[in-house]
Coordinates of C-alpha atoms and ligand atoms in Angstrom, one line a residue:
X1 CA 29.2 -13.4 10.1
X2 CA 27.8 -12.0 6.8
X3 CA 27.7 -8.2 5.6
X4 CA 24.1 -9.1 4.7
X5 CA 21.1 -6.7 5.8
X6 CA 19.5 -8.7 8.3
X7 CA 15.6 -8.8 7.7
X8 CA 12.8 -9.4 9.7
X9 CA 9.4 -10.0 9.2
X10 CA 6.2 -9.4 11.9
X11 CA 2.8 -10.6 10.8
X12 CA 3.9 -14.0 8.2
X13 CA -0.2 -13.6 5.9
X14 CA 0.7 -13.7 2.6
X15 CA 1.7 -9.8 2.5
X16 CA 4.9 -10.8 4.6
X17 CA 5.6 -13.5 3.3
X18 CA 6.2 -11.8 -0.1
X19 CA 8.0 -9.2 1.9
X20 CA 10.2 -12.5 3.1
X21 CA 11.1 -13.7 -0.3
X22 CA 11.9 -10.9 -1.7
X23 CA 14.6 -10.3 1.3
X24 CA 15.7 -14.1 0.7
X25 CA 16.3 -13.5 -3.2
X26 CA 18.3 -9.9 -3.0
X27 CA 22.0 -10.7 -2.7
X28 CA 22.4 -7.8 -0.4
X29 CA 20.1 -9.2 2.6
X30 CA 18.8 -12.2 4.6
X31 CA 15.8 -13.2 6.7
X32 CA 17.4 -13.5 10.3
X33 CA 14.0 -13.5 12.0
X34 CA 9.9 -13.9 12.0
X35 CA 7.4 -13.1 14.3
X36 CA 3.6 -14.2 14.5
X37 CA 1.3 -14.3 17.1
X38 CA -0.1 -17.4 16.0
X39 CA 3.2 -19.6 17.1
X40 CA 2.5 -22.6 14.5
X41 CA 2.5 -20.7 11.7
X42 CA 5.1 -18.6 13.4
X43 CA 7.3 -22.0 13.4
X44 CA 5.9 -23.1 9.7
X45 CA 7.0 -19.9 8.1
X46 CA 10.7 -20.1 9.5
X47 CA 11.0 -24.1 9.0
X48 CA 9.8 -23.6 5.4
X49 CA 12.3 -20.9 4.9
X50 CA 15.2 -22.1 7.3
X51 CA 14.8 -18.7 9.6
X52 CA 17.0 -19.2 12.4
X53 CA 14.7 -16.9 15.1
X54 CA 11.2 -17.3 15.7
X55 CA 9.2 -14.4 18.1
X56 CA 5.7 -14.4 19.3
X57 CA 6.0 -10.8 21.0
X58 CA 7.3 -7.8 18.2
X59 CA 8.9 -6.6 21.3
X60 CA 10.9 -9.4 21.8
X61 CA 12.1 -9.7 18.3
X62 CA 12.9 -5.3 18.2
X63 CA 15.6 -6.1 21.3
X64 CA 17.6 -8.2 18.9
X65 CA 20.2 -6.1 17.8
X66 CA 21.7 -7.8 14.8
X67 CA 17.8 -7.1 13.0
X68 CA 18.4 -3.8 11.0
X69 CA 15.2 -3.9 9.1
X70 CA 11.7 -5.3 9.5
X71 CA 8.9 -5.6 7.6
X72 CA 4.9 -5.1 9.0
X73 CA 2.8 -7.5 8.0
X74 CA 0.3 -6.8 9.6
X75 CA -3.8 -5.9 10.2
X76 CA -4.1 -2.3 9.5
X77 CA -4.8 -1.1 12.9
X78 CA -1.2 -2.5 14.2
X79 CA 1.1 -0.5 10.8
X80 CA 1.1 2.3 13.3
X81 CA 2.3 1.0 17.0
X82 CA 4.1 -1.4 15.8
X83 CA 6.1 0.6 13.1
X84 CA 6.8 3.0 16.1
X85 CA 8.1 0.3 18.1
X86 CA 10.3 -0.2 15.4
X87 CA 11.8 3.0 14.4
X88 CA 11.8 3.6 18.1
X89 CA 14.3 0.6 18.5
X90 CA 16.7 1.4 15.6
X91 CA 15.6 -0.3 12.8
X92 CA 14.6 0.8 9.4
X93 CA 10.9 -0.2 8.3
X94 CA 8.7 -1.3 4.8
X95 CA 5.4 -1.1 6.7
X96 CA 2.6 -2.9 4.2
X97 CA -0.6 -0.9 2.6
X98 CA -2.3 1.1 3.9
X99 CA -0.2 3.4 6.1
X100 CA -2.0 3.3 8.4
X101 CA -6.0 3.3 9.4
X102 CA -6.0 8.0 9.5
X103 CA -3.8 10.1 8.2
X104 CA -3.5 10.8 12.4
X105 CA -1.2 7.9 12.6
X106 CA 0.5 8.0 9.3
X107 CA 1.9 11.5 10.6
X108 CA 3.0 10.1 14.0
X109 CA 4.9 7.2 12.2
X110 CA 6.2 9.7 9.9
X111 CA 7.4 11.5 13.2
X112 CA 8.9 8.5 14.6
X113 CA 11.1 8.3 11.9
X114 CA 12.1 11.4 11.2
X115 CA 13.3 11.6 15.2
X116 CA 15.1 7.8 14.9
X117 CA 16.7 9.1 11.9
X118 CA 15.3 5.6 10.2
X119 CA 13.6 4.6 6.7
X120 CA 9.8 4.4 6.6
X121 CA 9.0 3.1 3.7
X122 CA 5.1 1.9 2.2
X123 CA 4.8 -1.3 0.4
X124 CA 2.8 0.1 -2.5
X125 CA 3.6 -2.5 -4.9
X126 CA 1.9 -1.3 -8.0
X127 CA 4.5 1.6 -8.5
X128 CA 6.9 -1.0 -8.8
X129 CA 5.1 -3.2 -11.7
X130 CA 7.8 -2.4 -15.3
X131 CA 4.7 -0.9 -17.0
X132 CA 4.2 1.6 -14.2
X133 CA 7.5 2.3 -13.9
X134 CA 7.7 3.0 -17.3
X135 CA 4.8 5.6 -17.6
X136 CA 6.2 7.3 -14.7
X137 CA 9.3 7.4 -16.2
X138 CA 7.9 9.5 -19.6
X139 CA 5.8 11.8 -17.6
X140 CA 8.7 12.7 -15.6
X141 CA 10.5 12.9 -19.3
X142 CA 7.6 15.8 -19.9
X143 CA 6.5 13.3 -22.9
X144 CA 2.9 13.1 -21.7
X145 CA 2.8 17.4 -21.8
X146 CA 1.2 18.4 -18.0
X147 CA -0.7 15.8 -17.0
X148 CA -4.3 16.8 -16.0
X149 CA -6.8 14.1 -15.9
X150 CA -6.3 10.3 -14.3
X151 CA -9.0 7.8 -14.0
X152 CA -8.3 4.6 -11.2
X153 CA -10.6 1.6 -11.0
X154 CA -10.5 -1.1 -8.9
X155 CA -13.7 -2.8 -9.2
X156 CA -14.9 -7.0 -7.4
X157 CA -17.8 -7.7 -8.2
X158 CA -18.0 -9.6 -6.1
X159 CA -15.3 -10.5 -2.9
X160 CA -15.0 -9.1 0.3
X161 CA -12.2 -10.3 2.7
X162 CA -12.2 -11.0 6.0
X163 CA -9.1 -11.7 7.6
X164 CA -7.9 -13.7 10.3
X165 CA -10.8 -12.7 13.9
X166 CA -12.9 -10.8 11.1
X167 CA -10.4 -7.5 11.6
X168 CA -10.6 -6.7 7.8
X169 CA -14.6 -5.7 7.8
X170 CA -14.5 -4.2 11.0
X171 CA -13.3 -0.4 11.1
X172 CA -11.4 -0.1 14.2
X173 CA -9.1 -2.7 12.8
X174 CA -8.8 -2.0 9.3
X175 CA -10.0 1.8 9.3
X176 CA -12.0 1.4 6.0
X177 CA -13.4 -1.1 3.9
X178 CA -12.8 -1.8 -0.1
X179 CA -11.6 1.9 -0.5
X180 CA -8.6 1.5 2.4
X181 CA -7.5 -1.7 1.0
X182 CA -7.9 -2.0 -2.9
X183 CA -9.0 1.5 -3.5
X184 CA -5.2 2.7 -1.7
X185 CA -3.5 0.5 -4.7
X186 CA -5.6 2.4 -7.0
X187 CA -5.3 5.8 -6.1
X188 CA -2.1 5.7 -4.8
X189 CA -1.0 4.4 -8.2
X190 CA -2.7 6.6 -10.6
X191 CA -1.4 9.4 -8.6
X192 CA 2.0 8.9 -8.2
X193 CA 2.0 8.5 -12.2
X194 CA 0.3 11.8 -12.3
X195 CA 3.8 13.4 -10.4
X196 CA 2.0 12.8 -6.7
X197 CA 0.4 16.5 -7.2
X198 CA -1.0 18.2 -4.2
X199 CA -4.7 17.3 -3.4
X200 CA -6.5 20.1 -2.0
X201 CA -10.1 19.0 -2.2
X202 CA -12.1 15.9 -2.3
X203 CA -15.5 14.8 -3.1
X204 CA -16.6 11.4 -2.3
X205 CA -19.3 8.4 -1.8
X206 CA -18.9 5.4 0.1
X207 CA -21.9 2.9 0.3
X208 CA -22.2 -0.7 2.5
X209 CA -24.5 -2.9 0.9
X210 CA -23.5 -6.0 0.9
X211 CA -23.3 -7.4 4.4
X212 CA -25.5 -10.1 3.9
X213 CA -22.3 -11.8 2.0
X214 CA -20.4 -12.0 5.4
X215 CA -21.0 -14.6 8.4
X216 CA -23.5 -13.2 10.3
X217 CA -21.3 -13.4 13.9
X218 CA -19.0 -11.3 12.0
X219 CA -18.4 -7.4 12.9
X220 CA -19.3 -5.7 9.7
X221 CA -18.9 -1.7 9.6
X222 CA -17.1 -0.8 6.7
X223 CA -17.7 0.6 2.7
X224 CA -17.7 -2.0 0.5
X225 CA -17.8 0.4 -2.5
X226 CA -16.5 4.1 -2.6
X227 CA -16.8 6.9 -5.8
X228 CA -14.4 9.9 -5.5
X229 CA -13.5 13.2 -7.6
X230 CA -9.8 14.4 -6.1
X231 CA -8.7 17.9 -7.2
X232 CA -5.3 19.2 -7.1
X233 CA -3.2 22.3 -6.9
X234 CA -1.5 22.2 -10.0
X235 CA -5.6 22.2 -11.8
X236 CA -5.3 18.2 -12.1
X237 CA -8.2 15.9 -11.4
X238 CA -8.4 12.1 -10.4
X239 CA -11.8 9.8 -10.7
X240 CA -11.9 7.0 -8.3
X241 CA -13.6 3.7 -7.9
X242 CA -13.2 1.3 -5.3
X243 CA -15.6 -1.4 -4.7
X244 CA -15.5 -5.1 -3.1
X245 CA -18.7 -5.8 -4.4
X246 CA -20.7 -4.0 -6.9
X247 CA -23.2 -5.2 -9.2
X248 CA -21.6 -4.2 -12.3
X249 CA -18.6 -6.0 -14.0
X250 CA -15.6 -6.2 -12.0
X251 CA -11.9 -4.9 -13.4
X252 CA -9.2 -2.7 -13.0
X253 CA -7.7 0.2 -15.1
X254 CA -5.6 3.1 -14.9
X255 CA -5.4 6.0 -17.4
X256 CA -4.2 9.6 -17.4
X257 CA -3.8 12.1 -20.0
X258 CA -2.2 15.1 -20.6
X259 CA -1.5 17.9 -23.1
X260 CA 1.0 15.9 -25.6
X261 CA -0.3 12.6 -25.0
X262 CA -2.2 10.3 -22.3
X263 CA -1.6 6.4 -20.6
X264 CA -2.5 3.5 -19.5
X265 CA -1.2 0.7 -17.9
X266 CA -1.5 -3.4 -17.7
X267 CA -0.7 -3.4 -20.9
X268 CA 1.4 0.3 -20.8
X269 CA -0.2 1.7 -24.5
X270 CA 0.7 5.6 -25.1
X271 CA -2.3 7.7 -26.8
X272 CA -0.7 10.4 -29.1
X273 CA -2.9 12.1 -31.6
X274 CA -4.6 9.0 -33.5
X275 CA -1.7 6.5 -32.5
X276 CA -1.7 4.3 -30.4
X277 CA 1.6 3.3 -29.2
X278 CA 2.7 0.0 -26.8
X279 CA 6.4 0.6 -26.0
X280 CA 8.4 -2.3 -24.5
X281 CA 8.5 -2.9 -21.0
X282 CA 10.9 -4.7 -18.9
X283 CA 10.8 -5.2 -15.0
X284 CA 10.8 -7.5 -11.5
X285 CA 8.1 -9.1 -10.0
X286 CA 7.4 -5.4 -8.3
X287 CA 7.0 -7.8 -4.6
X288 CA 10.8 -8.6 -5.5
X289 CA 11.5 -4.8 -6.9
X290 CA 9.8 -3.0 -3.7
X291 CA 12.0 -5.0 -1.7
X292 CA 15.1 -4.5 -3.8
X293 CA 14.2 -0.7 -3.8
X294 CA 13.9 -0.3 -0.2
X295 CA 17.0 -2.3 0.9
X296 CA 18.9 0.4 -1.7
X297 CA 17.4 3.1 0.4
X298 CA 18.4 1.9 3.2
X299 CA 22.2 1.6 2.2
X300 CA 22.7 4.0 0.4
X301 CA 20.4 6.8 2.4
X302 CA 17.9 7.2 -0.2
X303 CA 14.5 8.4 0.4
X304 CA 12.0 6.3 -1.1
X305 CA 9.9 6.8 -3.8
X306 CA 6.7 5.7 -1.5
X307 CA 7.8 7.5 1.5
X308 CA 6.6 8.2 5.2
X309 CA 5.4 11.8 3.7
X310 CA 3.4 10.7 1.1
X311 CA 2.0 8.1 3.0
X312 CA 1.0 10.9 4.8
X313 CA -0.8 12.2 1.9
X314 CA -2.5 9.2 0.5
X315 CA -4.4 8.6 3.8
X316 CA -5.4 12.3 3.9
X317 CA -7.0 12.0 0.4
X318 CA -8.5 8.6 1.9
X319 CA -9.5 10.4 5.3
X320 CA -11.2 13.0 3.3
X321 CA -13.6 10.7 1.0
X322 CA -14.9 9.3 4.3
X323 CA -15.6 12.8 5.4
X324 CA -17.3 13.9 2.3
X325 CA -19.2 10.8 2.3
X326 CA -20.7 11.9 5.7
X327 CA -21.2 15.0 5.1
X328 CA -22.6 14.8 1.4
X329 CA -20.5 17.8 0.3
X330 CA -16.8 18.7 -0.8
X331 CA -14.1 18.5 1.7
X332 CA -10.5 20.2 1.9
X333 CA -7.2 19.3 2.4
X334 CA -4.4 21.4 3.9
Ligands
LIG1 N1 -0.1 -5.7 -1.1 C1 -0.4 -6.3 -1.0 O1 -0.6 -7.1 -2.2 C2 -1.2 -6.9 0.2 C3 -1.6 -7.9 0.2 C4 -2.7 -8.8 1.2 C5 -2.4 -7.8 2.2 N2 -1.8 -6.8 2.0 C6 -1.6 -5.7 3.6 O2 -1.0 -6.5 4.8 C7 -1.5 -6.1 5.7 C8 -1.9 -8.1 6.1 O3 -2.7 -8.7 5.5 P1 -2.7 -10.5 5.5 O4 -3.5 -10.3 4.2 O5 -1.1 -10.9 4.7 O6 -3.9 -10.7 7.0 P2 -3.8 -11.6 7.5 O7 -4.8 -12.0 8.8 O8 -4.0 -12.7 6.8 O9 -2.2 -11.9 8.0 C9 -1.7 -11.1 9.6 C10 -0.9 -12.2 10.3 O10 -0.4 -11.0 11.3 C11 -0.7 -11.9 12.7 N3 -0.9 -11.0 13.9 C12 -2.2 -10.8 13.8 N4 -1.6 -9.6 15.4 C13 -0.2 -10.0 15.3 C14 0.9 -9.6 16.5 N5 0.2 -8.9 17.1 N6 1.7 -10.0 16.0 C15 2.3 -10.4 15.5 N7 1.7 -10.8 14.5 C16 0.1 -11.1 14.3 C17 -2.0 -13.0 12.1 O11 -1.5 -14.1 12.9 C18 -1.8 -13.5 10.8 O12 -0.7 -14.6 10.2 C19 -2.8 -5.6 5.8 O13 -2.2 -4.9 6.0 C20 -3.0 -5.7 4.4 O14 -3.5 -4.8 3.5 C21 -1.1 -6.4 1.2

């Protein structure tokens, strides 16, 4: 029997299948089981990837003792319950973004990881891109000085996903709209590049103006645009915009500014006095690098860079943006 780490994927949409490729390509791991409530989908993915065990109920998959790590590629409302089931079954978990629907769920997930002594990592894939890794290293090495400003945008002019059964646009199943779906990527990457400072207050506004773009019979009670300013304990601030639909040009950006230099990614550019520098960037496909990092953490007892604890803080920031929008005022984060 091979001594590779045995992995299983629960939820076989696009995201789950990226995890599958990551384990299959890592020489230290192999995929031994897949699970999807859609039997046909599970059969098809298993057949295409030579995976021996197929399940439609995640609880049966979790009973298999040979499985050591589980990836969760399920709709957001299932992240917390299935992650907690997996941790309680003694598995290490790589869970898709957003960590959960809210901070309360993320706290329960972190507690389950702690209680069972297992690794819980969030698939915040954009941290694993070569340019983001290089910029974060420069921040850690002090090359930017004190980082005091960040701005992040993930702006779609038109691009509202619906998902299987309309879960993306139903707040009870997604936790929110564009903010929690794609804003989480922009916020997380910018915050992490700034050194993941402790957030203390948030001013946010969210809007829902594009219901007409979604079929009438689909429940739609989520934000399609969100704008926020977050303040951190170290005095730094971050500006965020995240939209699924906006009457402005779409695009994405992440920029951070420090006392010695500033930087942006995609492509990596460093702004120093009057010079624009473009350091060389190396790195794997971020989806592969993410799984490789997870396997390294599991095998070597390391804490993932996108840890259970950081997932809680990230969800607290997202919760605070929604709360600030509701109350039309600043919300403190403790
Ligand atoms: N990191 C990324 O770039 C990225 C990209 C897309 C999606 N995601 C995240 O991945 C997750 C899944 O998104 P998606 O677009 O793949 O969704 P999806 O709706 O396309 O796929 C989800 C799959 O889960 C299955 N499923 C649903 N309930 C189940 C259950 N109880 N048991 C077993 N299977 C079940 C569905 O049949 C479906 O095949 C979301 O949290 C999303 O935010 C991340």
